[in-house]
Tab-separated table of C-alpha atoms in Angstrom:
chain	number	residue	atom	x	y	z
P	212	MET	CA	69.192	132.455	66.696
P	213	LYS	CA	70.828	132.662	63.022
P	214	THR	CA	73.542	130.591	63.424
P	215	ILE	CA	73.998	128.503	60.198
P	216	GLY	CA	77.002	129.971	57.839
P	217	LYS	CA	78.740	130.853	60.550
P	218	LEU	CA	80.149	128.260	62.432
P	219	LEU	CA	82.976	126.543	61.085
P	220	PHE	CA	81.559	122.940	61.044
P	221	ILE	CA	78.050	123.109	62.476
P	222	SER	CA	76.771	123.403	58.825
P	223	SER	CA	77.245	119.288	58.410
P	224	LEU	CA	75.278	118.636	60.973
P	225	ALA	CA	71.857	119.212	59.125
P	226	LEU	CA	71.245	122.059	61.652
P	227	THR	CA	67.685	123.318	60.526
P	228	ALA	CA	65.237	121.787	58.638
P	229	SER	CA	65.216	123.350	54.554
P	230	CYS	CA	62.146	125.690	54.391
P	231	GLY	CA	59.390	125.607	51.451
P	232	SER	CA	59.381	122.010	51.869
P	233	GLY	CA	55.844	121.992	53.246
P	234	ASN	CA	55.166	120.324	56.820
P	235	LYS	CA	56.514	116.729	55.069
P	236	TRP	CA	59.460	115.238	56.406
P	237	HIS	CA	61.795	113.149	53.600
P	238	LEU	CA	63.558	110.469	52.787
P	239	GLU	CA	65.670	109.930	49.843
P	240	GLY	CA	69.301	107.612	49.230
P	241	ARG	CA	69.675	103.997	47.371
P	242	ILE	CA	69.565	100.677	48.370
P	243	ASP	CA	71.834	98.066	46.128
P	244	GLY	CA	71.442	94.964	45.949
P	245	LEU	CA	67.575	93.776	45.731
P	246	GLY	CA	66.292	91.168	44.221
P	247	GLU	CA	64.006	91.728	41.292
P	248	ASN	CA	61.233	90.442	43.686
P	249	ASP	CA	62.254	92.391	46.925
P	250	LEU	CA	59.889	94.738	48.728
P	251	VAL	CA	60.790	98.188	50.429
P	252	VAL	CA	58.076	98.384	53.630
P	253	LEU	CA	58.141	101.362	55.362
P	254	GLU	CA	56.469	100.705	58.785
P	255	GLY	CA	55.575	102.531	62.003
P	256	ASN	CA	55.647	101.656	65.488
P	257	ASN	CA	52.824	101.505	68.090
P	258	GLN	CA	54.116	100.461	71.642
P	259	GLY	CA	56.239	97.184	70.385
P	260	TYR	CA	54.353	96.512	67.227
P	261	TRP	CA	54.785	97.129	63.785
P	262	TYR	CA	52.619	98.177	61.444
P	263	PRO	CA	53.113	98.272	57.790
P	264	MET	CA	52.297	101.869	56.027
P	265	ASP	CA	53.570	102.114	52.938
P	266	THR	CA	56.445	100.588	50.279
P	267	ILE	CA	59.231	102.679	49.145
P	268	GLU	CA	59.723	102.973	44.740
P	269	ILE	CA	62.750	101.886	44.081
P	270	LYS	CA	64.348	102.997	40.600
P	271	GLY	CA	66.711	100.394	38.424
P	272	ASN	CA	69.792	102.597	39.905
P	273	GLY	CA	68.241	101.263	43.814
P	274	SER	CA	67.605	105.055	44.625
P	275	PHE	CA	64.519	106.681	46.489
P	276	SER	CA	63.292	109.629	47.275
P	277	TYR	CA	60.169	109.837	49.815
P	278	SER	CA	57.731	111.879	51.380
P	279	ARG	CA	55.359	111.871	53.808
P	280	ASP	CA	53.132	114.192	56.342
P	281	ALA	CA	54.724	115.011	59.343
P	282	GLN	CA	52.673	113.768	61.923
P	283	GLY	CA	53.734	116.542	64.643
P	284	TYR	CA	55.632	114.583	67.198
P	285	PRO	CA	59.244	113.063	66.777
P	286	ASP	CA	58.776	109.107	65.876
P	287	ILE	CA	60.778	105.930	65.010
P	288	TYR	CA	60.061	103.933	61.756
P	289	ARG	CA	62.063	100.881	59.493
P	290	LEU	CA	62.383	99.750	56.392
P	291	ARG	CA	61.856	96.230	56.046
P	292	ILE	CA	62.896	93.824	53.893
P	293	GLY	CA	61.992	90.355	53.803
P	294	GLU	CA	63.377	89.426	57.381
P	295	LYS	CA	65.670	92.311	57.790
P	296	SER	CA	64.651	95.646	58.729
P	297	LEU	CA	66.867	98.742	59.856
P	298	TYR	CA	65.842	101.893	62.240
P	299	PHE	CA	65.555	105.666	61.458
P	300	PRO	CA	64.131	108.867	63.806
P	301	ILE	CA	61.990	111.074	62.564
P	302	ASP	CA	61.555	114.563	64.665
P	303	SER	CA	60.116	116.918	62.590
P	304	ILE	CA	60.606	117.867	58.372
P	305	GLU	CA	63.708	116.909	58.158
P	306	THR	CA	65.396	115.318	54.948
P	307	LEU	CA	67.432	111.977	56.179
P	308	LYS	CA	69.344	110.355	53.867
P	309	ILE	CA	69.524	106.442	54.084
P	310	THR	CA	72.203	104.317	52.258
P	311	ALA	CA	72.145	100.475	52.246
P	312	GLN	CA	73.193	97.278	51.015
P	313	ALA	CA	70.797	93.869	50.804
P	314	PRO	CA	70.092	91.647	51.863
P	315	ASP	CA	71.262	92.702	54.704
P	316	ILE	CA	70.192	96.060	55.737
P	317	ASP	CA	70.175	96.221	59.420
P	318	ALA	CA	73.847	95.560	59.287
P	319	ASN	CA	75.049	97.693	56.070
P	320	HIS	CA	73.379	100.879	56.394
P	321	SER	CA	74.181	104.317	57.205
P	322	LEU	CA	72.177	107.252	58.127
P	323	SER	CA	72.688	110.963	57.810
P	324	GLY	CA	70.881	114.438	57.899
P	325	THR	CA	69.939	115.053	61.349
P	326	PRO	CA	71.862	114.120	64.998
P	327	GLN	CA	69.103	111.878	65.980
P	328	ALA	CA	69.525	110.161	63.024
P	329	ALA	CA	73.450	109.777	63.630
P	330	ASN	CA	72.515	108.870	67.152
P	331	LEU	CA	70.668	105.591	66.432
P	332	GLU	CA	72.924	104.669	63.793
P	333	HIS	CA	75.675	104.937	67.010
P	334	VAL	CA	73.130	102.533	69.095
P	335	ASP	CA	72.466	100.230	66.531
P	336	SER	CA	76.376	100.293	65.667
P	337	LEU	CA	77.106	99.438	69.164
P	338	LEU	CA	74.369	96.643	69.601
P	339	ARG	CA	75.853	95.068	67.089
P	340	ALA	CA	79.454	95.062	67.565
P	341	GLU	CA	78.466	93.371	71.110
P	342	THR	CA	75.896	90.871	69.293
P	343	ALA	CA	78.605	90.076	66.763
P	344	SER	CA	80.204	87.462	69.457
P	345	GLY	CA	76.624	85.156	68.937
P	346	ASN	CA	76.231	85.210	73.015
P	347	VAL	CA	73.276	87.919	72.309
P	348	GLN	CA	71.746	87.127	76.043
P	349	SER	CA	75.037	89.129	77.162
P	350	VAL	CA	73.847	92.549	75.706
P	351	THR	CA	71.299	93.181	77.994
P	352	SER	CA	73.761	92.235	80.925
P	353	ASN	CA	76.675	94.049	79.447
P	354	ALA	CA	77.946	97.128	82.290
P	355	ASP	CA	79.646	98.596	80.094
P	356	LEU	CA	77.188	99.193	77.135
P	357	LYS	CA	74.704	100.071	78.990
P	358	ARG	CA	76.120	102.862	81.110
P	359	GLU	CA	76.946	104.153	78.044
P	360	LEU	CA	73.905	103.783	76.752
P	361	GLY	CA	72.354	105.313	79.725
P	362	LYS	CA	74.879	108.591	79.186
P	363	MET	CA	72.920	109.052	75.482
P	364	ILE	CA	69.770	108.583	77.434
P	365	LEU	CA	70.466	111.029	80.710
P	366	ALA	CA	71.563	113.558	77.684
P	367	ASP	CA	68.140	114.649	76.113
P	368	PRO	CA	65.657	112.100	77.897
P	369	ALA	CA	62.748	113.373	75.878
P	370	GLY	CA	64.595	112.639	72.902
P	371	ILE	CA	63.405	109.819	70.520
P	372	VAL	CA	66.064	108.012	70.809
P	373	PRO	CA	66.472	107.180	74.110
P	374	TYR	CA	62.912	106.695	73.877
P	375	TYR	CA	64.095	104.053	71.188
P	376	ILE	CA	66.809	102.722	73.457
P	377	ILE	CA	65.414	102.040	76.290
P	378	SER	CA	61.954	100.212	74.075
P	379	LYS	CA	64.835	98.033	72.122
P	380	ARG	CA	64.738	94.158	72.131
P	381	VAL	CA	67.280	91.930	71.997
P	382	GLY	CA	66.964	88.438	71.497
P	383	GLY	CA	63.397	88.659	72.694
P	384	GLN	CA	64.999	90.788	76.313
P	385	PRO	CA	64.098	94.579	76.818
P	386	LEU	CA	68.011	95.758	76.978
P	387	PHE	CA	66.794	98.344	79.557
P	388	ASN	CA	64.247	95.563	81.567
P	389	PRO	CA	61.971	97.633	84.237
P	390	ALA	CA	62.195	94.989	86.567
P	391	VAL	CA	66.067	95.645	87.336
P	392	LYS	CA	66.277	98.299	89.647
P	393	GLU	CA	69.197	100.143	87.892
P	394	ASP	CA	67.579	99.855	84.438
P	395	LEU	CA	64.294	101.362	86.236
P	396	ARG	CA	65.749	104.644	87.184
P	397	ILE	CA	66.738	105.214	83.538
P	398	ILE	CA	63.457	104.821	81.885
P	399	GLY	CA	61.408	106.752	84.966
P	400	ALA	CA	64.349	109.385	83.977
P	401	VAL	CA	62.891	109.331	80.368
P	402	ALA	CA	59.216	108.951	81.464
P	403	ASN	CA	59.807	111.906	84.094
P	404	ALA	CA	60.915	113.762	80.621
P	405	PHE	CA	58.101	113.388	78.468
P	406	ASN	CA	55.506	113.632	80.941
P	407	GLU	CA	57.190	117.143	81.636
P	408	GLN	CA	57.880	118.211	78.059
P	409	ARG	CA	55.580	116.176	75.633
P	410	PRO	CA	52.494	115.595	77.453
P	411	SER	CA	50.583	115.421	74.873
P	412	ASP	CA	53.135	112.186	73.075
P	413	PRO	CA	51.315	109.323	72.564
P	414	ARG	CA	53.946	107.592	74.150
P	415	THR	CA	53.718	109.342	77.279
P	416	THR	CA	51.060	107.628	79.041
P	417	TYR	CA	52.617	104.283	77.569
P	418	LEU	CA	56.016	105.672	79.703
P	419	ARG	CA	54.660	106.484	82.642
P	420	ASN	CA	52.255	103.190	83.404
P	421	LEU	CA	55.632	100.915	82.632
P	422	PHE	CA	57.427	103.098	85.516
P	423	ILE	CA	54.656	103.487	88.253
P	424	SER	CA	53.660	99.598	87.687
P	425	ASN	CA	56.987	98.675	88.208
P	426	ARG	CA	58.330	101.021	91.178
P	427	PRO	CA	58.975	99.459	94.221
P	428	LYS	CA	56.308	99.723	96.808
P	429	SER	CA	58.582	100.533	99.684
P	430	GLY	CA	60.070	103.596	98.153
P	431	LYS	CA	63.923	102.473	99.768
P	432	VAL	CA	66.650	103.064	98.169
P	433	ASN	CA	69.630	100.273	97.380
P	434	GLU	CA	73.526	101.968	97.827
P	435	GLU	CA	74.054	99.569	93.997
P	436	ASN	CA	71.408	101.509	92.531
P	437	VAL	CA	72.419	105.058	94.390
P	438	ALA	CA	76.240	103.726	93.088
P	439	TYR	CA	74.875	103.188	89.511
P	440	ALA	CA	73.401	106.544	89.311
P	441	ASN	CA	76.280	108.606	90.580
P	442	GLU	CA	78.287	107.153	87.483
P	443	VAL	CA	75.508	107.680	84.701
P	444	ARG	CA	76.052	110.815	84.617
P	445	ALA	CA	75.446	112.806	81.467
P	446	PHE	CA	78.018	113.313	78.795
P	447	ASP	CA	80.630	115.516	79.805
P	448	ILE	CA	82.285	118.931	78.411
P	449	ASN	CA	85.897	119.768	79.192
P	450	LEU	CA	87.024	122.407	77.322
P	451	PHE	CA	89.390	125.988	77.960
P	452	ASP	CA	87.419	129.567	78.560
P	453	ASN	CA	89.288	133.271	77.794
P	454	GLU	CA	91.464	132.452	80.016
P	455	GLY	CA	93.199	129.340	79.222
P	456	LYS	CA	91.750	127.608	82.207
P	457	ARG	CA	90.531	124.082	81.488
P	458	HIS	CA	86.697	123.509	83.098
P	459	SER	CA	84.284	120.512	83.240
P	460	LEU	CA	81.007	120.616	82.628
P	461	LEU	CA	80.656	117.036	85.370
P	462	ASP	CA	82.595	118.497	87.620
P	463	LEU	CA	80.524	121.978	88.072
P	464	THR	CA	77.059	119.784	87.964
P	465	SER	CA	78.939	117.689	90.930
P	466	LYS	CA	78.508	120.610	94.086
P	467	GLY	CA	75.342	120.895	94.223
P	468	ASN	CA	73.683	123.673	91.697
P	469	VAL	CA	71.344	124.167	89.480
P	470	VAL	CA	73.442	124.565	86.019
P	471	ILE	CA	72.174	125.920	82.966
P	472	LEU	CA	74.136	124.406	79.751
P	473	ASN	CA	73.954	126.943	76.605
P	474	PHE	CA	75.184	125.650	73.503
P	475	THR	CA	75.497	129.239	71.313
P	476	ALA	CA	77.460	131.295	68.670
P	477	TYR	CA	78.854	134.849	69.266
P	478	THR	CA	79.019	135.776	66.587
P	479	ALA	CA	75.396	135.232	65.133
P	480	GLU	CA	73.217	138.154	64.584
P	481	ASP	CA	70.959	137.036	67.663
P	482	SER	CA	73.692	136.344	70.186
P	483	PRO	CA	73.716	139.415	71.929
P	484	ALA	CA	70.176	139.686	73.435
P	485	PHE	CA	69.589	135.943	74.220
P	486	ASN	CA	73.121	136.736	76.226
P	487	VAL	CA	71.433	139.772	77.996
P	488	MET	CA	68.404	137.568	79.079
P	489	LEU	CA	70.586	134.608	80.504
P	490	ASN	CA	72.306	137.237	82.039
P	491	ASN	CA	68.719	138.395	83.770
P	492	VAL	CA	68.177	134.641	84.714
P	493	TYR	CA	71.426	134.538	86.493
P	494	GLN	CA	71.380	137.469	88.275
P	495	LYS	CA	68.291	136.709	89.901
P	496	TYR	CA	68.904	133.219	90.709
P	497	HIS	CA	73.020	133.084	90.892
P	498	GLN	CA	72.922	133.526	94.417
P	499	GLN	CA	70.250	130.708	95.195
P	500	GLY	CA	72.990	128.627	93.323
P	501	LEU	CA	72.120	129.188	90.099
P	502	GLU	CA	75.809	128.187	87.468
P	503	ILE	CA	76.064	128.709	83.843
P	504	PHE	CA	78.137	126.813	81.821
P	505	GLN	CA	78.050	128.022	77.622
P	506	VAL	CA	80.269	126.385	75.318
P	507	ALA	CA	80.192	128.874	72.125
P	508	PHE	CA	81.174	127.785	69.283
P	509	ASP	CA	82.698	130.436	66.740
P	510	SER	CA	85.332	130.419	64.491
P	511	ASP	CA	86.701	134.195	65.444
P	512	GLU	CA	88.667	132.652	68.832
P	513	TYR	CA	89.567	136.867	69.169
P	514	ALA	CA	86.217	137.721	68.715
P	515	TRP	CA	84.884	135.115	71.174
P	516	LYS	CA	87.321	136.085	73.565
P	517	GLN	CA	85.992	140.238	73.710
P	518	THR	CA	82.672	138.654	74.563
P	519	ALA	CA	83.533	136.191	76.858
P	520	LYS	CA	85.980	138.551	79.103
P	521	ASN	CA	82.736	140.489	80.119
P	522	LEU	CA	80.292	137.353	81.580
P	523	PRO	CA	80.280	136.380	84.726
P	524	TRP	CA	79.623	132.902	83.912
P	525	ILE	CA	81.789	130.230	82.835
P	526	THR	CA	82.225	130.362	79.347
P	527	VAL	CA	84.537	127.922	76.748
P	528	LEU	CA	85.305	127.646	73.695
P	529	ASN	CA	84.482	124.686	70.808
P	530	GLY	CA	86.512	125.224	68.120
P	531	ALA	CA	86.937	123.259	65.043
P	532	ALA	CA	89.904	120.637	66.470
P	533	ASP	CA	88.132	119.664	69.194
P	534	GLY	CA	84.445	118.665	66.338
P	535	ASP	CA	81.052	118.182	67.103
P	536	LYS	CA	80.930	115.774	69.925
P	537	ALA	CA	79.297	117.724	72.575
P	538	LEU	CA	76.580	118.499	69.418
P	539	ARG	CA	76.040	114.903	69.343
P	540	ASP	CA	76.440	113.874	72.943
P	541	TYR	CA	73.328	116.509	73.678
P	542	ASN	CA	72.052	116.102	70.522
P	543	VAL	CA	71.836	119.208	69.423
P	544	GLY	CA	70.389	119.999	66.035
P	545	SER	CA	70.127	124.054	66.313
P	546	LEU	CA	71.279	127.058	68.220
P	547	PRO	CA	71.182	128.564	70.959
P	548	ALA	CA	70.463	125.069	72.906
P	549	VAL	CA	69.541	125.315	76.546
P	550	PHE	CA	69.747	122.498	79.138
P	551	ILE	CA	68.707	122.167	82.639
P	552	PHE	CA	70.399	120.352	85.197
P	553	ASP	CA	69.000	119.593	88.969
P	554	ARG	CA	71.123	119.709	91.957
P	555	ASN	CA	71.797	115.858	91.871
P	556	GLY	CA	73.523	116.617	88.679
P	557	ASP	CA	70.921	115.177	86.178
P	558	VAL	CA	69.702	116.387	83.169
P	559	VAL	CA	66.156	117.208	84.197
P	560	GLU	CA	64.751	119.520	81.114
P	561	ARG	CA	65.824	120.714	77.739
P	562	VAL	CA	64.455	123.878	76.929
P	563	THR	CA	62.403	125.074	73.827
P	564	ASP	CA	61.041	128.133	74.671
P	565	MET	CA	62.955	130.714	76.026
P	566	SER	CA	60.009	132.446	77.567
P	567	THR	CA	59.849	129.651	80.333
P	568	LEU	CA	63.605	129.433	81.636
P	569	ASP	CA	63.173	131.594	84.335
P	570	SER	CA	60.528	129.685	85.664
P	571	SER	CA	61.855	126.174	84.551
P	572	VAL	CA	65.397	127.266	86.800
P	573	ALA	CA	63.288	128.594	89.475
P	574	ARG	CA	61.625	125.187	90.120
P	575	ARG	CA	64.766	123.650	90.902
P	576	LEU	CA	65.863	125.365	93.153
């Protein structure tokens, strides 16, 4: 659906990759403070092992531009200078912008260009803030931090940033420890999402084995674990419908129904056809417990209301004043975007092929 240029603020998120760049991803930016002998190394990762892939040529003024063939699946890379590294995600053929200050590039850098980059930078900033006290070990036991990271993971468990989070080690210890039941639940959500949505991704087998090898043999559910699971839900969206009534996404997902969360724009050219397709699924499964929570990103509130009043499901407006938090929380880079919540209130699928929406919903009912 062609939405860019019709929204108030989405363009700042670099919603779609630019055309005509070939099947490559791109880095550009600037690194200041480099010494004469400093080498900027691009490194890849293989199940926790970092290996050098290339070196980045830095011009005299600190600027650089680099391109590399896309490998067909998202991944995490890092730039290393000496013992310091900064991490960045590559999803497809996007252009990522990096600015950094040497020598401490791990603490002094910024990423922009994609929602994934913004989310990964947010994760690293949270971890830096927690380790600033000097007690590195407290990071892995900080319940508030783990809860916030857990929400980020469950909002898009098949995303590359959630993989980064559960693979992260702090002070030599895993941030999400598979030996801890609460952490294993989060790891299991990611493993299941990768298994369903990224079966050919080289990380999928690793994640599945990590979860299965640490899963309790008894299968008994601990009450404390259930309480933790209920607390670590996806991010809420709390906005008004066309009649001025406020709706909460998490209130809707807590009622035992299957819920479609849809980010869209009614002013987009393909919006009517998309809503017809959505309505077909809604009419088919609503009596069995399907609900839809549709978030519209439209600058013309009157036009939005005219469309919204004719729709049978919940539709709310995310206007300019509401910002882009919902898009960042759910790692949305283009519209429309569709997620499915199961009857337990968990995000279980991000639907990328709309022709499979019907079967995806039916499987959850």
